[in-house]
XYZ file of C-alpha atoms in Angstrom:
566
model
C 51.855 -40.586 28.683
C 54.904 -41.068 30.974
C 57.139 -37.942 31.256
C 59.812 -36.918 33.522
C 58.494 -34.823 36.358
C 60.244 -31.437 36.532
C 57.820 -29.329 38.723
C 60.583 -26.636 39.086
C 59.894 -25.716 35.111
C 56.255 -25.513 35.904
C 56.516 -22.809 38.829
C 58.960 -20.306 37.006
C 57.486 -20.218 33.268
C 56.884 -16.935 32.939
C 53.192 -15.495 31.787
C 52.244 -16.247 28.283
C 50.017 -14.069 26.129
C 49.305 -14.573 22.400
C 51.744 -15.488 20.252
C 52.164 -13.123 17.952
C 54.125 -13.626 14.511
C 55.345 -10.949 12.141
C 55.834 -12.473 8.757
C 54.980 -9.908 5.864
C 52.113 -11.774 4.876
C 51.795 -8.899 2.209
C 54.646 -9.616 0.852
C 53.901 -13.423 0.519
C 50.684 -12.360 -0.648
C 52.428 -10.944 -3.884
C 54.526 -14.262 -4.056
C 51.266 -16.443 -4.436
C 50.172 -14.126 -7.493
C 53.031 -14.529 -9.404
C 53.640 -17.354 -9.228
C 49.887 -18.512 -9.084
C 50.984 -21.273 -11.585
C 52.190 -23.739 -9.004
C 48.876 -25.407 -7.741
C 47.377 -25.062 -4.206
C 50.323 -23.118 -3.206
C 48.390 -20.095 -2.162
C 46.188 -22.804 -0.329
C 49.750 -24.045 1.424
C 50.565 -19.832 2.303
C 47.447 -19.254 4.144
C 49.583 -20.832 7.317
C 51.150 -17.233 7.280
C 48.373 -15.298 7.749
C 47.790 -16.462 11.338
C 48.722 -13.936 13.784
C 48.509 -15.804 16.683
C 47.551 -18.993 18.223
C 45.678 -17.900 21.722
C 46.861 -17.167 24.763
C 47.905 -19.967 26.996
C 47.129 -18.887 30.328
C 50.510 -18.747 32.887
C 52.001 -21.997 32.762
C 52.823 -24.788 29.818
C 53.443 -28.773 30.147
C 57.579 -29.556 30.419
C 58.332 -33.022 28.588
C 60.871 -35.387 28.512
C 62.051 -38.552 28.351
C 59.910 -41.564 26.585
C 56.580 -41.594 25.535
C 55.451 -45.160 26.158
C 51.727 -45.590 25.018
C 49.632 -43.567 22.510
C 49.294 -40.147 23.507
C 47.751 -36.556 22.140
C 48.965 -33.371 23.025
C 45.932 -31.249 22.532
C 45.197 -27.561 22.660
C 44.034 -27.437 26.462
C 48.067 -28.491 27.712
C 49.451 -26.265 25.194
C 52.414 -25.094 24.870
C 54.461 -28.191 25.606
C 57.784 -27.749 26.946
C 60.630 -30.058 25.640
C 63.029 -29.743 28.536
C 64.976 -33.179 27.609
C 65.371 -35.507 24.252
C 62.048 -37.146 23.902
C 61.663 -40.560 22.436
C 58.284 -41.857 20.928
C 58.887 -45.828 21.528
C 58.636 -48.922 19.207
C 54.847 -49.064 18.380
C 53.468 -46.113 20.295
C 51.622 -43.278 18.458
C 52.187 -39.332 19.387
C 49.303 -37.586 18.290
C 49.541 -33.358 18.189
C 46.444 -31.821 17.341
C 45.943 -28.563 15.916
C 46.253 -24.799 17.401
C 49.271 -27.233 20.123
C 52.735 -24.887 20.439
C 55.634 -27.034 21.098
C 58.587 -25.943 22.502
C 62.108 -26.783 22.377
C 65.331 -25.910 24.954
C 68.410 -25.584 23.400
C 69.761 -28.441 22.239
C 66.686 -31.336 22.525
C 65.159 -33.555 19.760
C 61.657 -35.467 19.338
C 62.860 -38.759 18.163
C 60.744 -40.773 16.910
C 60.783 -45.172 16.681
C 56.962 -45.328 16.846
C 55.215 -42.919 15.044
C 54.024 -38.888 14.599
C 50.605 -37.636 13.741
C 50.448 -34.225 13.063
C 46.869 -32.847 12.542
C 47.455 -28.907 12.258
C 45.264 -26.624 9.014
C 45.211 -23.578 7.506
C 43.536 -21.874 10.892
C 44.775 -23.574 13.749
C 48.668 -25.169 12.364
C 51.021 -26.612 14.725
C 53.829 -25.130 15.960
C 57.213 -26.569 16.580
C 59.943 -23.814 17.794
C 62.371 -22.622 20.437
C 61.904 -21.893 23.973
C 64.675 -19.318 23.683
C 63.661 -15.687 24.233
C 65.789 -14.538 21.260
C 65.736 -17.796 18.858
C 68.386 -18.656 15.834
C 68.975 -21.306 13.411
C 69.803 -24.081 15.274
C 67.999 -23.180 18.473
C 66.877 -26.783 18.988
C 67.909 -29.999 17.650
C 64.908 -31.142 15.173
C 62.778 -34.114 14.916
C 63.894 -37.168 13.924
C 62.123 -40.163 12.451
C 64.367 -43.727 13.152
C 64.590 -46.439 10.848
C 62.290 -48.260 13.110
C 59.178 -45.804 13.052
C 56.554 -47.253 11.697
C 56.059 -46.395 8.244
C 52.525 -45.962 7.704
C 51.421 -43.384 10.141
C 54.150 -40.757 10.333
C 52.204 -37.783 8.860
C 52.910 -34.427 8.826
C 50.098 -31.711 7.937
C 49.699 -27.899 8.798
C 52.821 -27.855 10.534
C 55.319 -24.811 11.124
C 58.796 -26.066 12.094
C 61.363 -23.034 13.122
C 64.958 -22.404 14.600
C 65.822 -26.189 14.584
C 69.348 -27.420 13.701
C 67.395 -30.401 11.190
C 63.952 -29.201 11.390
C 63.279 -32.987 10.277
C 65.324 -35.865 9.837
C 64.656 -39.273 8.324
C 66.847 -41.649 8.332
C 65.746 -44.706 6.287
C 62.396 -44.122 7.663
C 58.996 -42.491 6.006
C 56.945 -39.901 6.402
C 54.317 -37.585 4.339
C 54.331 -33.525 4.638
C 51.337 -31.897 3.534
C 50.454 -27.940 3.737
C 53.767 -27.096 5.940
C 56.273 -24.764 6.658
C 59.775 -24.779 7.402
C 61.134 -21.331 8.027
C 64.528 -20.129 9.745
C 66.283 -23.843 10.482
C 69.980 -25.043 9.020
C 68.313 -27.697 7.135
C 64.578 -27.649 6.339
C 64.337 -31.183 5.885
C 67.145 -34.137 5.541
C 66.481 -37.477 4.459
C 68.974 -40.000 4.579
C 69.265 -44.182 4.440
C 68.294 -47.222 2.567
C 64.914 -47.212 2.057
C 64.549 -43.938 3.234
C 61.085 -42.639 1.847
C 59.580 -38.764 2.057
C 56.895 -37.316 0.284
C 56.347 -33.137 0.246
C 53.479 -31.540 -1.237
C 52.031 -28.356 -0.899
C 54.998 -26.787 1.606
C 56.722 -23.648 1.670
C 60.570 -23.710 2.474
C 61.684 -20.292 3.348
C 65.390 -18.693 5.039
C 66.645 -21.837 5.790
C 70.688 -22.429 5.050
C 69.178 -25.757 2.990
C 65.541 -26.546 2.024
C 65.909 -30.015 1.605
C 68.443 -32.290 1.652
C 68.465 -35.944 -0.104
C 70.616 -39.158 0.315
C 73.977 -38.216 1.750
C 76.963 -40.185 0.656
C 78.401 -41.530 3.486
C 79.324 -44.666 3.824
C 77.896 -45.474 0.797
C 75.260 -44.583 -2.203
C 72.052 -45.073 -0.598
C 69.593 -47.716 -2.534
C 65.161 -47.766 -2.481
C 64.997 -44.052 -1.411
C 61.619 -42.683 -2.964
C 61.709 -38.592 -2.541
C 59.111 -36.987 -3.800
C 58.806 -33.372 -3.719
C 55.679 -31.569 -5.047
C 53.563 -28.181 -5.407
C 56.101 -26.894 -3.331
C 57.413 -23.407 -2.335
C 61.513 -22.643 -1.981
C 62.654 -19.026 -1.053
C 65.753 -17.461 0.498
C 67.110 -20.625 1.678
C 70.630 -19.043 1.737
C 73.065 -22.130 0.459
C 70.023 -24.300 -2.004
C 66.556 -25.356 -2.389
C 66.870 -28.783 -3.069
C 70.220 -30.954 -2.988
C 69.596 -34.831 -4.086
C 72.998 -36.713 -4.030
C 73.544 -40.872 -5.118
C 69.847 -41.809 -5.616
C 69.657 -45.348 -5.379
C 66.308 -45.402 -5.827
C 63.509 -42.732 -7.378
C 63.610 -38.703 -6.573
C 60.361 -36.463 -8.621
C 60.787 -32.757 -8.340
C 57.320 -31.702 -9.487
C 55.326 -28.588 -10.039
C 57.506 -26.584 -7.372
C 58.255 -22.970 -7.594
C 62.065 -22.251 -6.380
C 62.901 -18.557 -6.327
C 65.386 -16.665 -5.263
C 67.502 -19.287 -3.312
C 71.422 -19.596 -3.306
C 70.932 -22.961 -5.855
C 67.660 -24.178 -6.966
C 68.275 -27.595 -8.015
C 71.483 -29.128 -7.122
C 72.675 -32.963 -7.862
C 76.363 -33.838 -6.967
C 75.986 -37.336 -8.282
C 72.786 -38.769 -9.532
C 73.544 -42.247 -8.544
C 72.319 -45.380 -9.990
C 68.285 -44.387 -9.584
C 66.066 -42.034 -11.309
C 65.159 -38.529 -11.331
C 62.583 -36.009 -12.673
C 62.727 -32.348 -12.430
C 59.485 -31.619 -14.191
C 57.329 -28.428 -14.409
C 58.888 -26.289 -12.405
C 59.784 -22.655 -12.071
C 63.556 -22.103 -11.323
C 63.935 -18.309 -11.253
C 66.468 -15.278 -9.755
C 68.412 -18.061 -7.778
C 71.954 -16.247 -7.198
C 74.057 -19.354 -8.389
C 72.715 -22.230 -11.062
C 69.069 -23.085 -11.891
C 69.505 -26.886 -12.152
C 72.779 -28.618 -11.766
C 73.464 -32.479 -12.339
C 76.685 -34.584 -12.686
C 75.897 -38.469 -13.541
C 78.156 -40.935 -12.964
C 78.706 -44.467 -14.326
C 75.303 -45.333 -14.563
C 71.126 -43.804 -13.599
C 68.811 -42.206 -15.743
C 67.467 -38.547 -15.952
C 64.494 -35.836 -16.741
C 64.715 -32.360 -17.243
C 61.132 -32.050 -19.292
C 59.222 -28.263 -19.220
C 60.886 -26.598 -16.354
C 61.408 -22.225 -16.700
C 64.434 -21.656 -15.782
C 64.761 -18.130 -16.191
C 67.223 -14.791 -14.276
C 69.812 -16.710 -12.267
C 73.189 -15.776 -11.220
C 74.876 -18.918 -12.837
C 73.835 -21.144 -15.582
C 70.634 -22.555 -16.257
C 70.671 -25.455 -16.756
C 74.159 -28.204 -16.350
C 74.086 -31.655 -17.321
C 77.987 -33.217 -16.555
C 78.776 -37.018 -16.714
C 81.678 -38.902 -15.867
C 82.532 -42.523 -16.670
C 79.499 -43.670 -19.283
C 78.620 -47.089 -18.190
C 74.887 -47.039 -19.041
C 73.496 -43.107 -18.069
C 70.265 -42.093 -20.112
C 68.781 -38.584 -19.914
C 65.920 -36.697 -21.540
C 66.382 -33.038 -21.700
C 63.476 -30.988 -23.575
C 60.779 -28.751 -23.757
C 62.471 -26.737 -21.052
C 62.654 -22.470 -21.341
C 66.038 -21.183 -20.053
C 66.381 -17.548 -20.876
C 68.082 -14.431 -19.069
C 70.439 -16.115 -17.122
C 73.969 -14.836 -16.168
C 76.110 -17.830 -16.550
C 75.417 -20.485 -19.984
C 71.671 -21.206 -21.041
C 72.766 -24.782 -20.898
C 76.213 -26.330 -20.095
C 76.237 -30.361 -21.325
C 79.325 -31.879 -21.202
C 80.802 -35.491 -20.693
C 83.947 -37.212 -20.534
C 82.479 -40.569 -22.354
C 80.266 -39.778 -25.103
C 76.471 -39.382 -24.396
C 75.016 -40.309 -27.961
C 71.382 -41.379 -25.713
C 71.076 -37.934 -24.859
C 67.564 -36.651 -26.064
C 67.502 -33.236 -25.967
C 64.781 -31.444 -28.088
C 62.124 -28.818 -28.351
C 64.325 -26.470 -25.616
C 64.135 -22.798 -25.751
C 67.417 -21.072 -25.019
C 67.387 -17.314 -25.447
C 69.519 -14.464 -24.317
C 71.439 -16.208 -22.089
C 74.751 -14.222 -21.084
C 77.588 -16.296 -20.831
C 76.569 -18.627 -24.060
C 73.507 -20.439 -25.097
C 74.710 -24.085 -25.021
C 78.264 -25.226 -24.526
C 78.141 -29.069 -25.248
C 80.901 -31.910 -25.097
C 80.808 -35.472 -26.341
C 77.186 -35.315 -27.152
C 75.926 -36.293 -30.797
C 72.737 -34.088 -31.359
C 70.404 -31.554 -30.127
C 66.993 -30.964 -32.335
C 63.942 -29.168 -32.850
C 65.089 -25.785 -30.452
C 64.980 -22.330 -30.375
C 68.582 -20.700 -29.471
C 69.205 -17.185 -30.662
C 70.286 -14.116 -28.726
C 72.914 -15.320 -26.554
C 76.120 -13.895 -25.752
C 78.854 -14.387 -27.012
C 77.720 -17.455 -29.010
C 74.396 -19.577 -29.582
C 76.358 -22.856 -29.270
C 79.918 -23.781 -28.775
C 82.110 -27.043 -28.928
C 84.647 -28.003 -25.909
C 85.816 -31.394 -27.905
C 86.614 -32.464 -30.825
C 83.052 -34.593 -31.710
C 80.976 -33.418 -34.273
C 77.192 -32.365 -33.279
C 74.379 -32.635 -35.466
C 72.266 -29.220 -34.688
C 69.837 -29.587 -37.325
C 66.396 -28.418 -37.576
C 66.836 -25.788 -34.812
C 65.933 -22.033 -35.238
C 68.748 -19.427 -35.022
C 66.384 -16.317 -34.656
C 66.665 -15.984 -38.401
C 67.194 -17.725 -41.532
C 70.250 -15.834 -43.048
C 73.400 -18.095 -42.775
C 75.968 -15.699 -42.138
C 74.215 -14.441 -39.018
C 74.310 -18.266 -37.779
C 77.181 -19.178 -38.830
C 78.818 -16.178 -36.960
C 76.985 -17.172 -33.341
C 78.569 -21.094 -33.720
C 82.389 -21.825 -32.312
C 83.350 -24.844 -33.411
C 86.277 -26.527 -35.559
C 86.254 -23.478 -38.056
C 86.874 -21.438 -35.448
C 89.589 -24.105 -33.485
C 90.739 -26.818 -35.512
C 91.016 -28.781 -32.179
C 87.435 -29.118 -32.007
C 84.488 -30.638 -33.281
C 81.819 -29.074 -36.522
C 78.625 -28.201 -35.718
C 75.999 -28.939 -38.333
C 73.366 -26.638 -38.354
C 71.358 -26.971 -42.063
C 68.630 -27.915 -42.592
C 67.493 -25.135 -39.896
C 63.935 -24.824 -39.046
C 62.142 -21.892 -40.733
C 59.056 -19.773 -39.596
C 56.072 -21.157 -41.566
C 54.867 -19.481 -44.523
C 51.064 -17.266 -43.384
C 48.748 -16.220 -46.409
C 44.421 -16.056 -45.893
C 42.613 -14.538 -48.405
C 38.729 -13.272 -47.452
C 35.344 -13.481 -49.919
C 33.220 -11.669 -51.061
C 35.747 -9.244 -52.245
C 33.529 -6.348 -51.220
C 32.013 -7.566 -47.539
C 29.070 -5.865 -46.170
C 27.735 -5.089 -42.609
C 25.780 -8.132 -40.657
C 27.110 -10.424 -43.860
C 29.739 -13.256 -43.488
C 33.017 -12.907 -44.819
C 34.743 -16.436 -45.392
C 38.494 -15.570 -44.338
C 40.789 -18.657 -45.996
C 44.036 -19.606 -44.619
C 44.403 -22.614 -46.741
C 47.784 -21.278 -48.406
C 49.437 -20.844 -45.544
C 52.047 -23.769 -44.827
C 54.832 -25.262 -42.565
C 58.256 -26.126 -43.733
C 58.687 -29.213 -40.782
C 55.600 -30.589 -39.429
C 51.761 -28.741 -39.455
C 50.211 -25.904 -38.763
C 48.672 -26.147 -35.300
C 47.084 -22.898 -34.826
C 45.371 -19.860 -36.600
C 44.940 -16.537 -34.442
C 42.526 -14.446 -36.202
C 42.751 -10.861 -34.862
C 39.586 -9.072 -36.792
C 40.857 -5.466 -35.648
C 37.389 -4.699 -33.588
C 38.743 -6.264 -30.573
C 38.050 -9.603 -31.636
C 40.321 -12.416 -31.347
C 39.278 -16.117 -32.271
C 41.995 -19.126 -32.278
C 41.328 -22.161 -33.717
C 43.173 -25.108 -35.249
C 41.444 -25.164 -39.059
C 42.657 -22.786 -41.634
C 38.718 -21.122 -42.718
C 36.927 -19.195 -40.425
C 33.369 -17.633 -41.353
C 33.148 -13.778 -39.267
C 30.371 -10.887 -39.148
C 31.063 -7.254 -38.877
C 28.424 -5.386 -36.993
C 29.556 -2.456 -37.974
C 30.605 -0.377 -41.098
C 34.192 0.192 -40.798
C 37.960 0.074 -42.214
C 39.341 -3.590 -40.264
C 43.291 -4.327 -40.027
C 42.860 -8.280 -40.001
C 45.787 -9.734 -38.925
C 46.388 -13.856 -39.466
C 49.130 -15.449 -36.722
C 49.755 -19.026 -37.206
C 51.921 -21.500 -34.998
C 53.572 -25.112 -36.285
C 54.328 -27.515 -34.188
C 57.682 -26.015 -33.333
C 56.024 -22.938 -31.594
C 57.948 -21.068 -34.614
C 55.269 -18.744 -35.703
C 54.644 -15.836 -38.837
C 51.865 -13.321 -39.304
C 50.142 -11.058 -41.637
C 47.977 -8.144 -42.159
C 45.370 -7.069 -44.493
C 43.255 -3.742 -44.113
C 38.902 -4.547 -45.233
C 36.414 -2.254 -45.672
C 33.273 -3.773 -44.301
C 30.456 -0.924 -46.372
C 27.083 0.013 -44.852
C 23.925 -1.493 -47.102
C 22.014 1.516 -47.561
C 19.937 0.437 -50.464
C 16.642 -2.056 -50.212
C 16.335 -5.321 -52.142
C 14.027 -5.173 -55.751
C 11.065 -7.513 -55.893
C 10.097 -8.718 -59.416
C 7.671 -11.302 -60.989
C 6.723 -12.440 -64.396
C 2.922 -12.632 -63.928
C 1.325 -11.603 -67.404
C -1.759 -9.875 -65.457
C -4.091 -12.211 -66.872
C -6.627 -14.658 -65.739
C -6.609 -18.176 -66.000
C -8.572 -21.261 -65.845
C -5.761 -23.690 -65.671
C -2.505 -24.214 -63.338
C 0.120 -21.660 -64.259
C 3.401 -20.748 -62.746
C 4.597 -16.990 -61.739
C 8.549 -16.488 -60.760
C 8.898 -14.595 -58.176
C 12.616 -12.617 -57.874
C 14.117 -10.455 -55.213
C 17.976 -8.756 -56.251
C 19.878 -6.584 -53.864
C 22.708 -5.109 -55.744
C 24.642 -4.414 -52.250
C 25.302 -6.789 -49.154
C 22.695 -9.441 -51.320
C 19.750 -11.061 -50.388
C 20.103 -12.648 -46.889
C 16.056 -14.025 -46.593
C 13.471 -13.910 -48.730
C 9.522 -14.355 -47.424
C 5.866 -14.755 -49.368
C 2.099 -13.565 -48.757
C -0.401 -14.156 -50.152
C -3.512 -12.420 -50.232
C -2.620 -10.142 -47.515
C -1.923 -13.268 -45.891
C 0.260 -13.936 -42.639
């Protein structure tokens, strides 16, 4: 490794003892379990509950200038010192293993042409922070990965970044992040430049201004960026989570759990690319859940995200000029949140839009307000304030087969603004609405006995759209079974009155139940034996019938000896 020799930085670094962090790991603690849907994100969170990486004796290794053949910074030279900008060259390798501390002076990048293998776990991570006794956003510079870093090898894993300006930058470069944080830093992570190409899993962004930033506008839109942004963790990063802006190429949003953020999910212009936002929780961010304007052309996913408590709306879909856009919008649950549930609206109408199977519920500012699209299907909105759906132009929307929270029309009609309500705008057409399905079972035998089996029968039981996919059988001794066929066969073990209660779901997630009390009688009385035998003897083959009645529960088994046999 060639450095630039600054022996003066060696003799006054003052003594260093253990490094010591205070991060609440309680607190995180109680972050992983509730949101313990996300995968491997507790596995991601154990980086916290280090409390130190060792001491490091009375002296550290000062760095600057170029690093001209492949090099490791181990544990034994730890804590490096970056005194000056350091470059990693064309075609050289920087290796930092784990349990190294590197340290930045105000003001100094790691800039990378070659490449940067980072090899930090869930014991021993890396460290990348100030030198500054009293450290801030924006202590340091950040790293940054060049266009000409070679794409292959720049790998990121068990890695804390903190108090950096742009904890990392990559610009048209790529790199992979595993099992990282990036805590306390003006931007988490920006990634910028044709061809550009990051990949995030498992990471926790936490009180940074930004978590990550995507594809800046200037000078142009960017084209072949692939972001992709997974399993991920985004807290109190004070402005957003995640900002993606003229995608050129792909961005996936995947599986991520974004909480309590200024934004969660925030698109100024889609672009001409792609994007999914898929699976994830949005929730308690104080402005909008997921935000999106589109413009002329580039497709869209919003498919089974919660998007549930934030300050703003839910979830916004906006489109300019209509040259060619597509978007899927569905199975997505937006509830509780200040602003509208969802807010869709176009200047050029959007009749490609899919948007189906949504749930939007209680929502506080309306449930949907929607512009220049043609139809929205197979959804639950009810409970919203002031109304479950309003117009903003004058095209009609076909609302059919949603679910208003009931079936009377008057309630409905009352929760819709549209052209009967401003003659300026467009109808909405909400019948044929979807309707709860219809639950009946009946049980034999009529009187059931103890250690017997009772046939319950939901056969009579129907859906209005589609099928019944589920039957929830609550037997009322703390029984529950759930399957997806309509008879069921059960055994009481004990004498008893039962409240049986039947709860089926269609295909719609619209479901109905019903009760019915059985008494489930004690058989206290034996079985009767009988035969026909005429108590003669005979020389000749003869037949005796031999009977056994119960006039209780019935005969269950019946069993034969003869002769005092076995």
């Amino acid at each position: 490794m060639k450095v630039k020799a600054v022996p003066i930085v060696v003799l006054i670094l003052p003594l260093l003892t253990a490094l010591t962090f205070s991060i609440q790991f309680a607190l995180i603690q109680s972050w992983v379990v509730y949101f313990d849907h996300v995968p491997a994100l507790a596995c991601a969170l154990k980086i916290w509950s280090i409390e130190g990486f060792g001491s490091y004796g009375n002296s550290g290794t000062p760095v600057s200038g170029r690093i001209s053949e492949n090099t490791t910074w181990t544990s034994t030279y730890s804590p490096y010192i970056i005194i000056g900008n350091v470059t990693v060259e064309l075609d050289v390798v920087l290796t930092v293993e784990a349990g190294v501390v590197v340290k930045f002076t105000e003001g100094s990048w790691l800039i990378v042409d070659g490449a940067l293998r980072v090899l930090g776990d869930d014991t021993n991570p890396v460290l990348f922070t100030s030198n500054a006794t009293t450290a801030n956003k924006g202590s340091w510079g950040g790293i940054l990965f060049r266009e000409r870093s070679i794409r292959t090898l720049c790998q990121v894993s068990g890695a804390i970044i903190e108090y950096a300006n742009w904890g990392f930058s990559v610009k048209s470069a790529s790199i992979k992040i595993c099992s990282s944080i990036f805590r306390s830093n003006n931007v988490g992570v920006k990634a910028y430049g044709d061809n550009c190409e990051v990949e995030i899993d498992n990471s926790v962004f936490i009180n940074n201004t930004y978590g990550f930033l995507g594809a800046e506008p200037w000078p142009a839109p960017q084209s072949n960026e692939v972001f992709k942004i997974r399993n991920s963790f985004f807290s109190k990063n004070e402005e957003l989570a995640i900002r993606l802006n003229f995608i050129g190429g792909s961005a996936e949003v995947l599986n991520n759990t974004i909480v309590n953020n200024g934004r969660g999910v925030y698109i100024p212009e889609i672009g001409n690319g792609h994007v999914d936002i898929i699976n994830n929780n949005v929730s308690s961010n104080m402005q909008s859940g997921i935000a999106v304007y589109m413009h002329p052309i580039g497709s869209l996913k919003i498919f089974n995200n919660t998007v549930v408590n934030n300050g703003g709306n839910g979830i916004t879909l906006t489109w300019g000029w209509n040259w060619g856009i597509s978007a899927e919008i569905s199975e997505n649950v937006v509830i509780n949140n200040l602003g509208t549930g969802m807010f869709i609206q176009g200047s050029d109408p959007f009749y490609s839009l899919v948007f189906v199977n949504n749930t939007v519920v209680a929502n506080h500012a309306c449930g949907i307000i929607c512009g220049n699209i043609q139809k929205l299907h197979y959804s639950k909105v009810f409970s919203n304030v002031p109304y479950d759906i309003k117009v903003t132009t004058m095209n009609d929307v076909n609302a059919t087969y949603n679910w208003w929270g009931t079936t009377n029309e008057t309630l409905i009609r009352d929760l819709i603004y549209d052209y009967y309500d401003d003659i300026d705008l467009g109808r909405v057409f909400y019948e044929p609405f979807l309707r709860p399905p219809i639950v009946n079972f009946t049980y034999a035998p009529y009187l059931p006995y103890v250690l017997s089996a009772i046939t319950f029968n939901a056969s009579l039981s129907k859906a209005f759209y589609g099928s019944i996919v589920k039957y929830n059988w609550d037997f009322g001794d703390g029984d529950i079974k759930v399957v997806t066929l309509p008879i069921i066969a059960y055994v009481y073990e004990t004498a008893g009155i039962y409240n049986v209660t039947l709860t089926i779901t269609d295909e719609f997630e619209l479901t109905n139940s019903t009760s019915t009390i059985i008494a489930v009688l004690e058989d206290n009385i034996p079985p009767v034996t009988m035969d026909d035998y005429d108590g003669l003897w005979h020389n000749t083959d003869f037949t005796i019938r031999l009977m056994a009645v119960d006039y209780e529960s019935g005969v269950a088994e019946t069993y034969y000896r003869i002769n005092n046999g076995p």
